[in-house]
Amino acid sequence: MKYASQRVAYWYFTCAMVLFGVQILAGVLAGTVYVLPNVLSELLPFNIIRMIHTNALIVWLLMGFFGCAYYLVPEEAERDIESPLLAYVQLGLLMFGALSAVAGYTLGVHEGREFLEQPLWIKVAIVVVALIFLYNVSMTVLKGRRTAVTSVLLLGLWGIALFWLFAFYAPANLSLDKLYWWYIVHLWVEGVWELVMASVLAFLMIKTTGVDREVVEKWLYSIVGLALFSGLLGTGHHYYWIGAPGYWQWVGSVFSALEIAPFFAMVIFAFRMVFKGRKDHPNRAAVLWSLGCTVGAFFGAGVWGFLHTLSFVNYYTHGTQLTAAHGHLAFFGAYVMLNLALITYAMPYLRGKAPYHQGLNILSFWLMTGAMTVMTFALTFAGVIQVHLQRVLGMPYMEVQDQIAPFYWLRLGSGVVVGISAILFLWSVFGPVRERKARPAKVAVQPAE
Amino acid sequence: MSERFTKSAARNVFYGGSIFFFVVFVGLTAQSHWHIVTASTDEATLSESVIRGKHVWEKNSCINCHSILGEGAYFAPEIGNVWIRYGGKDDPQAAREGLIAWMRSQPSGIEGRRQMPQFHLTDQELDDLVDFLEWTSRIDTQKWPPNDAG
C-alpha cells in the first residue's frame, strides 16, 4: 500500500464480500425452490428471494467498483484520496441502504420494476452515495496525475451515476417504461460498466506484467472504443418485441453481434500482456483471476450473448432459460471475476503482507469457474429444450418446465459448489496469515513503470 | 498494433466515436418514443384503471416470477399475452372472470407444483390489473411471442 488512504478499499471489499455471501445464499435458495417448489412458498415467496439475489449482486459489484476506484486512483493520481472520511460515510450509507433493502424485501417493502425494487428513499440515498463518491474520486484525479486508466474509469463511473437517474422515470405506458428502463440496465452492463472493467484490467496489467504503460493504455482506449461503438446501438437487441419500431431488428442485430469484439480484444490484450511481461508477479492468483475474467467475459457476455442476439433467433429464444444462462455467465465472467481479481491483487498490500494462500485461492478459482460453467450449460440445455417445446411446438409453459426439471437439479448442484468455492475464496483473502520473515510485499512487487 | 496508431489516436477515436454513436442512439430513442405513443400502443385507452393496474403489477413484484413481453424472471408464465391465452379476444367477460378466479384461488398448495402467493388483492385491484393485462396484450410487439404459449 503506497498511500495510507487506500485503506478504505479494504472496507469496501469486506462489505462487498458480505453481500456476495447474501447473493449466493439467495441464489442457492432460489435454485432450491425451482426443484422443490413448496419450500418456503408461504414464508418467503420466490419473487422476494430472486429480488434479493439480483439486488445483492448489483450492489456488491458496485461496492466492489467503488473499492477498486479507491484502491487504484491514489496510485494512478499519485496522491491520497481527497477525503477518506467521506469515503467511509459513503460506504456506511450504501451498506445501510443495502441491508435495509434486503430486510425490507423480506417484509414485503419494495417497488416493482425488475432490479429497481428499492424503495424511493434508497434510490435517493444511492444518488447521494454517487455524488459523494464522484466528488471524492474526481477531486483526487483532478489534483493529481492524469492517466488513461483514471480518465476511462471516471467516465465509466460518471456514466453509472448519470444513467441511474432513469430509475426515477417510470412512464405509465409499459412500452415507454421498457424503452427507458434499458437505459439503466443495458447501458450499465453493456456500456459504462465495461469502461470500469477495462480500466481496472488495464491497471492490473500495468502492475502485474510490467508492460509499458503506453502500450497498455493504447489497448485500453481501443477496447473501450469497441465497447461503446457496439454497445450503445446494441441496446437495440432489447427493443425487438417491446413495441418499438421494427428497424431495431436490424440495428440491434448488427451492433449487438459486434458486442463480442471488445470482449475478444480483452482476451487478446490480457494474454499478450502477461506473455510479453518481463516479470513473474508473485501473486499468481491475481494474474489467474485477471486472465480468467477476460475469458469468462468473452464466453459469458460475448459468445452466450451472441447465441441469441440476432432478431430471428431471439424471436424464439427471448425470455427463456437461454437468457438466464447468458445472464449468469456474463455477470460472473465479466464483473464478479473482475472484482475478485482486484481483491486478490490488492488484499496482500492492504494487509501489509506478501501474497498468501495462493494455492487455496487458485483452487477456489477453478472450482468456482468450473461450477459456473456447469450451471451455464445446464441452463443452456434447459433453454434449448424450452425453445423447442414451448416456442416451436406451443406446449404450455408449466408442462415444459416439468420436462426440463433435471437441468434445474444440475443447476442447484453447481450453485452449491459455487457457494463452497466462495467460502474457500473468502478464507484465502481474509483468513489468518502467519507472519513470515520475508521482505515486505511493497518492495517485492514494485511496479515497473 | 502498429506504431502509427498511437495512444492519442486511439483516445480520439474513442471519444469521437462514442459521442457519435450516443447521439445516434438518443435520436433513434426519440423516434421510438414517438412511434410508441402514436402507433404501437393505444394511448387513447391508457386509462386510469390501466395505470392503477400497472401499479398493482409493480407493487406485488409480479415480474420477479413472471415475464412481461419476455422480460422478467422466467419462473412463471409469460403475462404479456395472458389475455389472449384466456380467450379475451372472443369472450372478454369470461377471460376477466377466469383470470380473477385464478388469482383468488392461489396458492394451489399442490405438492411439487410452483406456488403463486395469495396477494389479497381487492376487487378494484383485480379489475385494474386485468385492465392492464388487456391493454398490454394489444401492444404491437412485431408478432412476438410466436404462439399463445408465450
CSV table of N, CA and C in Angstrom, one decimal, chain B residues 43-110:
chain,number,residue,atom,x,y,z
B,43,GLU,N,-52.5,4.7,-26.8
B,43,GLU,CA,-52.5,5.8,-25.8
B,43,GLU,C,-54.0,6.2,-25.4
B,44,ALA,N,-54.9,6.1,-26.4
B,44,ALA,CA,-56.2,6.6,-26.1
B,44,ALA,C,-56.9,5.7,-25.0
B,45,THR,N,-56.6,4.4,-24.9
B,45,THR,CA,-57.2,3.6,-23.9
B,45,THR,C,-56.3,3.4,-22.7
B,46,LEU,N,-55.2,4.1,-22.6
B,46,LEU,CA,-54.3,4.1,-21.4
B,46,LEU,C,-55.0,4.8,-20.3
B,47,SER,N,-56.1,4.1,-19.7
B,47,SER,CA,-57.0,4.8,-18.8
B,47,SER,C,-56.4,4.8,-17.4
B,48,GLU,N,-57.1,5.5,-16.5
B,48,GLU,CA,-56.7,5.5,-15.1
B,48,GLU,C,-56.6,4.1,-14.5
B,49,SER,N,-57.6,3.2,-14.9
B,49,SER,CA,-57.6,1.9,-14.4
B,49,SER,C,-56.4,1.1,-14.9
B,50,VAL,N,-56.0,1.3,-16.1
B,50,VAL,CA,-54.8,0.6,-16.7
B,50,VAL,C,-53.6,1.0,-15.9
B,51,ILE,N,-53.5,2.3,-15.6
B,51,ILE,CA,-52.3,2.8,-14.9
B,51,ILE,C,-52.3,2.3,-13.5
B,52,ARG,N,-53.5,2.3,-12.8
B,52,ARG,CA,-53.6,1.7,-11.5
B,52,ARG,C,-53.2,0.2,-11.5
B,53,GLY,N,-53.6,-0.5,-12.6
B,53,GLY,CA,-53.3,-1.9,-12.8
B,53,GLY,C,-51.8,-2.1,-12.9
B,54,LYS,N,-51.1,-1.2,-13.6
B,54,LYS,CA,-49.7,-1.4,-13.7
B,54,LYS,C,-49.0,-1.2,-12.3
B,55,HIS,N,-49.6,-0.4,-11.5
B,55,HIS,CA,-49.1,-0.2,-10.2
B,55,HIS,C,-49.3,-1.4,-9.3
B,56,VAL,N,-50.5,-2.1,-9.5
B,56,VAL,CA,-50.7,-3.4,-8.8
B,56,VAL,C,-49.7,-4.4,-9.2
B,57,TRP,N,-49.4,-4.5,-10.5
B,57,TRP,CA,-48.4,-5.4,-11.1
B,57,TRP,C,-47.0,-5.1,-10.4
B,58,GLU,N,-46.7,-3.8,-10.3
B,58,GLU,CA,-45.4,-3.4,-9.7
B,58,GLU,C,-45.3,-3.6,-8.2
B,59,LYS,N,-46.4,-3.2,-7.5
B,59,LYS,CA,-46.4,-3.2,-6.1
B,59,LYS,C,-46.2,-4.7,-5.5
B,60,ASN,N,-46.7,-5.6,-6.3
B,60,ASN,CA,-46.6,-7.0,-5.8
B,60,ASN,C,-45.4,-7.8,-6.5
B,61,SER,N,-44.6,-7.0,-7.2
B,61,SER,CA,-43.4,-7.5,-7.8
B,61,SER,C,-43.7,-8.8,-8.6
B,62,CYS,N,-44.7,-8.8,-9.4
B,62,CYS,CA,-45.1,-9.9,-10.2
B,62,CYS,C,-43.9,-10.3,-11.2
B,63,ILE,N,-43.1,-9.3,-11.6
B,63,ILE,CA,-42.1,-9.5,-12.6
B,63,ILE,C,-41.0,-10.4,-12.0
B,64,ASN,N,-40.9,-10.6,-10.7
B,64,ASN,CA,-39.8,-11.5,-10.2
B,64,ASN,C,-40.2,-12.9,-10.2
B,65,CYS,N,-41.4,-13.3,-10.8
B,65,CYS,CA,-41.7,-14.7,-11.1
B,65,CYS,C,-42.0,-14.8,-12.6
B,66,HIS,N,-43.0,-13.9,-13.0
B,66,HIS,CA,-43.5,-13.9,-14.4
B,66,HIS,C,-42.5,-13.1,-15.3
B,67,SER,N,-42.8,-13.2,-16.6
B,67,SER,CA,-42.2,-12.3,-17.5
B,67,SER,C,-43.3,-11.5,-18.3
B,68,ILE,N,-43.0,-10.3,-18.7
B,68,ILE,CA,-44.0,-9.5,-19.4
B,68,ILE,C,-43.3,-9.0,-20.7
B,69,LEU,N,-43.8,-9.3,-21.9
B,69,LEU,CA,-43.1,-9.1,-23.1
B,69,LEU,C,-41.7,-9.7,-23.1
B,70,GLY,N,-41.6,-10.9,-22.4
B,70,GLY,CA,-40.4,-11.6,-22.4
B,70,GLY,C,-39.3,-11.2,-21.4
B,71,GLU,N,-39.6,-10.2,-20.6
B,71,GLU,CA,-38.7,-9.7,-19.6
B,71,GLU,C,-39.2,-10.0,-18.2
B,72,GLY,N,-38.3,-10.5,-17.4
B,72,GLY,CA,-38.7,-10.8,-16.0
B,72,GLY,C,-38.0,-12.0,-15.5
B,73,ALA,N,-38.6,-12.9,-14.8
B,73,ALA,CA,-37.9,-13.9,-14.0
B,73,ALA,C,-38.0,-15.3,-14.6
B,74,TYR,N,-38.8,-15.6,-15.6
B,74,TYR,CA,-38.9,-16.9,-16.3
B,74,TYR,C,-39.3,-18.0,-15.3
B,75,PHE,N,-39.8,-17.7,-14.1
B,75,PHE,CA,-40.1,-18.8,-13.2
B,75,PHE,C,-41.6,-19.1,-13.3
B,76,ALA,N,-42.4,-18.2,-14.0
B,76,ALA,CA,-43.8,-18.4,-14.1
B,76,ALA,C,-44.2,-17.9,-15.5
B,77,PRO,N,-45.4,-18.2,-16.0
B,77,PRO,CA,-45.7,-18.0,-17.4
B,77,PRO,C,-45.6,-16.5,-17.8
B,78,GLU,N,-45.4,-16.3,-19.2
B,78,GLU,CA,-45.4,-15.0,-19.8
B,78,GLU,C,-46.8,-14.4,-19.6
B,79,ILE,N,-46.8,-13.1,-19.3
B,79,ILE,CA,-48.1,-12.4,-19.0
B,79,ILE,C,-48.5,-11.5,-20.1
B,80,GLY,N,-47.6,-11.1,-20.9
B,80,GLY,CA,-47.9,-10.1,-22.0
B,80,GLY,C,-49.1,-10.5,-22.8
B,81,ASN,N,-49.3,-11.9,-23.0
B,81,ASN,CA,-50.3,-12.4,-23.9
B,81,ASN,C,-51.3,-13.2,-23.1
B,82,VAL,N,-51.3,-13.1,-21.7
B,82,VAL,CA,-52.2,-14.0,-20.9
B,82,VAL,C,-53.6,-13.7,-21.3
B,83,TRP,N,-54.0,-12.5,-21.6
B,83,TRP,CA,-55.3,-12.1,-22.0
B,83,TRP,C,-55.8,-12.9,-23.2
B,84,ILE,N,-54.9,-13.1,-24.2
B,84,ILE,CA,-55.1,-13.9,-25.4
B,84,ILE,C,-55.3,-15.4,-25.0
B,85,ARG,N,-54.4,-15.8,-24.1
B,85,ARG,CA,-54.4,-17.3,-23.7
B,85,ARG,C,-55.8,-17.6,-23.1
B,86,TYR,N,-56.3,-16.6,-22.3
B,86,TYR,CA,-57.6,-16.8,-21.7
B,86,TYR,C,-58.8,-16.6,-22.6
B,87,GLY,N,-58.5,-16.4,-23.9
B,87,GLY,CA,-59.6,-16.2,-24.8
B,87,GLY,C,-60.3,-14.8,-24.7
B,88,GLY,N,-59.5,-13.8,-24.2
B,88,GLY,CA,-60.1,-12.5,-24.0
B,88,GLY,C,-60.6,-11.8,-25.3
B,89,LYS,N,-60.0,-12.2,-26.4
B,89,LYS,CA,-60.4,-11.6,-27.7
B,89,LYS,C,-61.8,-12.0,-28.1
B,90,ASP,N,-62.2,-13.2,-27.8
B,90,ASP,CA,-63.5,-13.7,-28.2
B,90,ASP,C,-64.5,-13.4,-27.1
B,91,ASP,N,-64.1,-13.6,-25.9
B,91,ASP,CA,-65.1,-13.5,-24.8
B,91,ASP,C,-64.4,-12.8,-23.6
B,92,PRO,N,-64.4,-11.4,-23.7
B,92,PRO,CA,-63.7,-10.7,-22.7
B,92,PRO,C,-64.2,-10.9,-21.2
B,93,GLN,N,-65.5,-11.1,-21.1
B,93,GLN,CA,-66.0,-11.3,-19.8
B,93,GLN,C,-65.5,-12.6,-19.1
B,94,ALA,N,-65.5,-13.6,-19.9
B,94,ALA,CA,-65.1,-14.9,-19.4
B,94,ALA,C,-63.6,-14.9,-19.0
B,95,ALA,N,-62.8,-14.2,-19.9
B,95,ALA,CA,-61.4,-14.1,-19.6
B,95,ALA,C,-61.1,-13.3,-18.3
B,96,ARG,N,-61.9,-12.2,-18.1
B,96,ARG,CA,-61.7,-11.4,-16.9
B,96,ARG,C,-62.1,-12.3,-15.7
B,97,GLU,N,-63.2,-13.0,-15.8
B,97,GLU,CA,-63.6,-13.8,-14.6
B,97,GLU,C,-62.6,-14.9,-14.4
B,98,GLY,N,-62.1,-15.5,-15.5
B,98,GLY,CA,-61.1,-16.6,-15.3
B,98,GLY,C,-59.9,-16.2,-14.6
B,99,LEU,N,-59.3,-15.0,-15.1
B,99,LEU,CA,-58.1,-14.5,-14.5
B,99,LEU,C,-58.3,-14.2,-13.0
B,100,ILE,N,-59.4,-13.5,-12.7
B,100,ILE,CA,-59.6,-13.1,-11.3
B,100,ILE,C,-59.8,-14.4,-10.4
B,101,ALA,N,-60.6,-15.4,-11.0
B,101,ALA,CA,-60.8,-16.6,-10.2
B,101,ALA,C,-59.4,-17.3,-9.9
B,102,TRP,N,-58.6,-17.3,-10.9
B,102,TRP,CA,-57.3,-17.9,-10.8
B,102,TRP,C,-56.5,-17.3,-9.7
B,103,MET,N,-56.4,-15.9,-9.7
B,103,MET,CA,-55.6,-15.2,-8.7
B,103,MET,C,-56.2,-15.4,-7.3
B,104,ARG,N,-57.5,-15.5,-7.2
B,104,ARG,CA,-58.2,-15.6,-5.9
B,104,ARG,C,-57.9,-17.0,-5.3
B,105,SER,N,-57.7,-18.0,-6.2
B,105,SER,CA,-57.6,-19.4,-5.7
B,105,SER,C,-56.1,-19.8,-5.3
B,106,GLN,N,-55.2,-18.8,-5.4
B,106,GLN,CA,-53.8,-19.2,-5.1
B,106,GLN,C,-53.6,-19.0,-3.6
B,107,PRO,N,-52.6,-19.7,-3.0
B,107,PRO,CA,-51.8,-20.7,-3.7
B,107,PRO,C,-52.5,-22.1,-3.8
B,108,SER,N,-52.1,-22.8,-4.8
B,108,SER,CA,-52.9,-24.1,-5.0
B,108,SER,C,-52.5,-25.1,-4.0
B,109,GLY,N,-51.3,-25.0,-3.4
B,109,GLY,CA,-50.9,-26.0,-2.4
B,109,GLY,C,-50.6,-27.4,-2.9
B,110,ILE,N,-50.7,-27.5,-4.2
B,110,ILE,CA,-50.4,-28.8,-4.8
B,110,ILE,C,-48.9,-29.2,-4.7
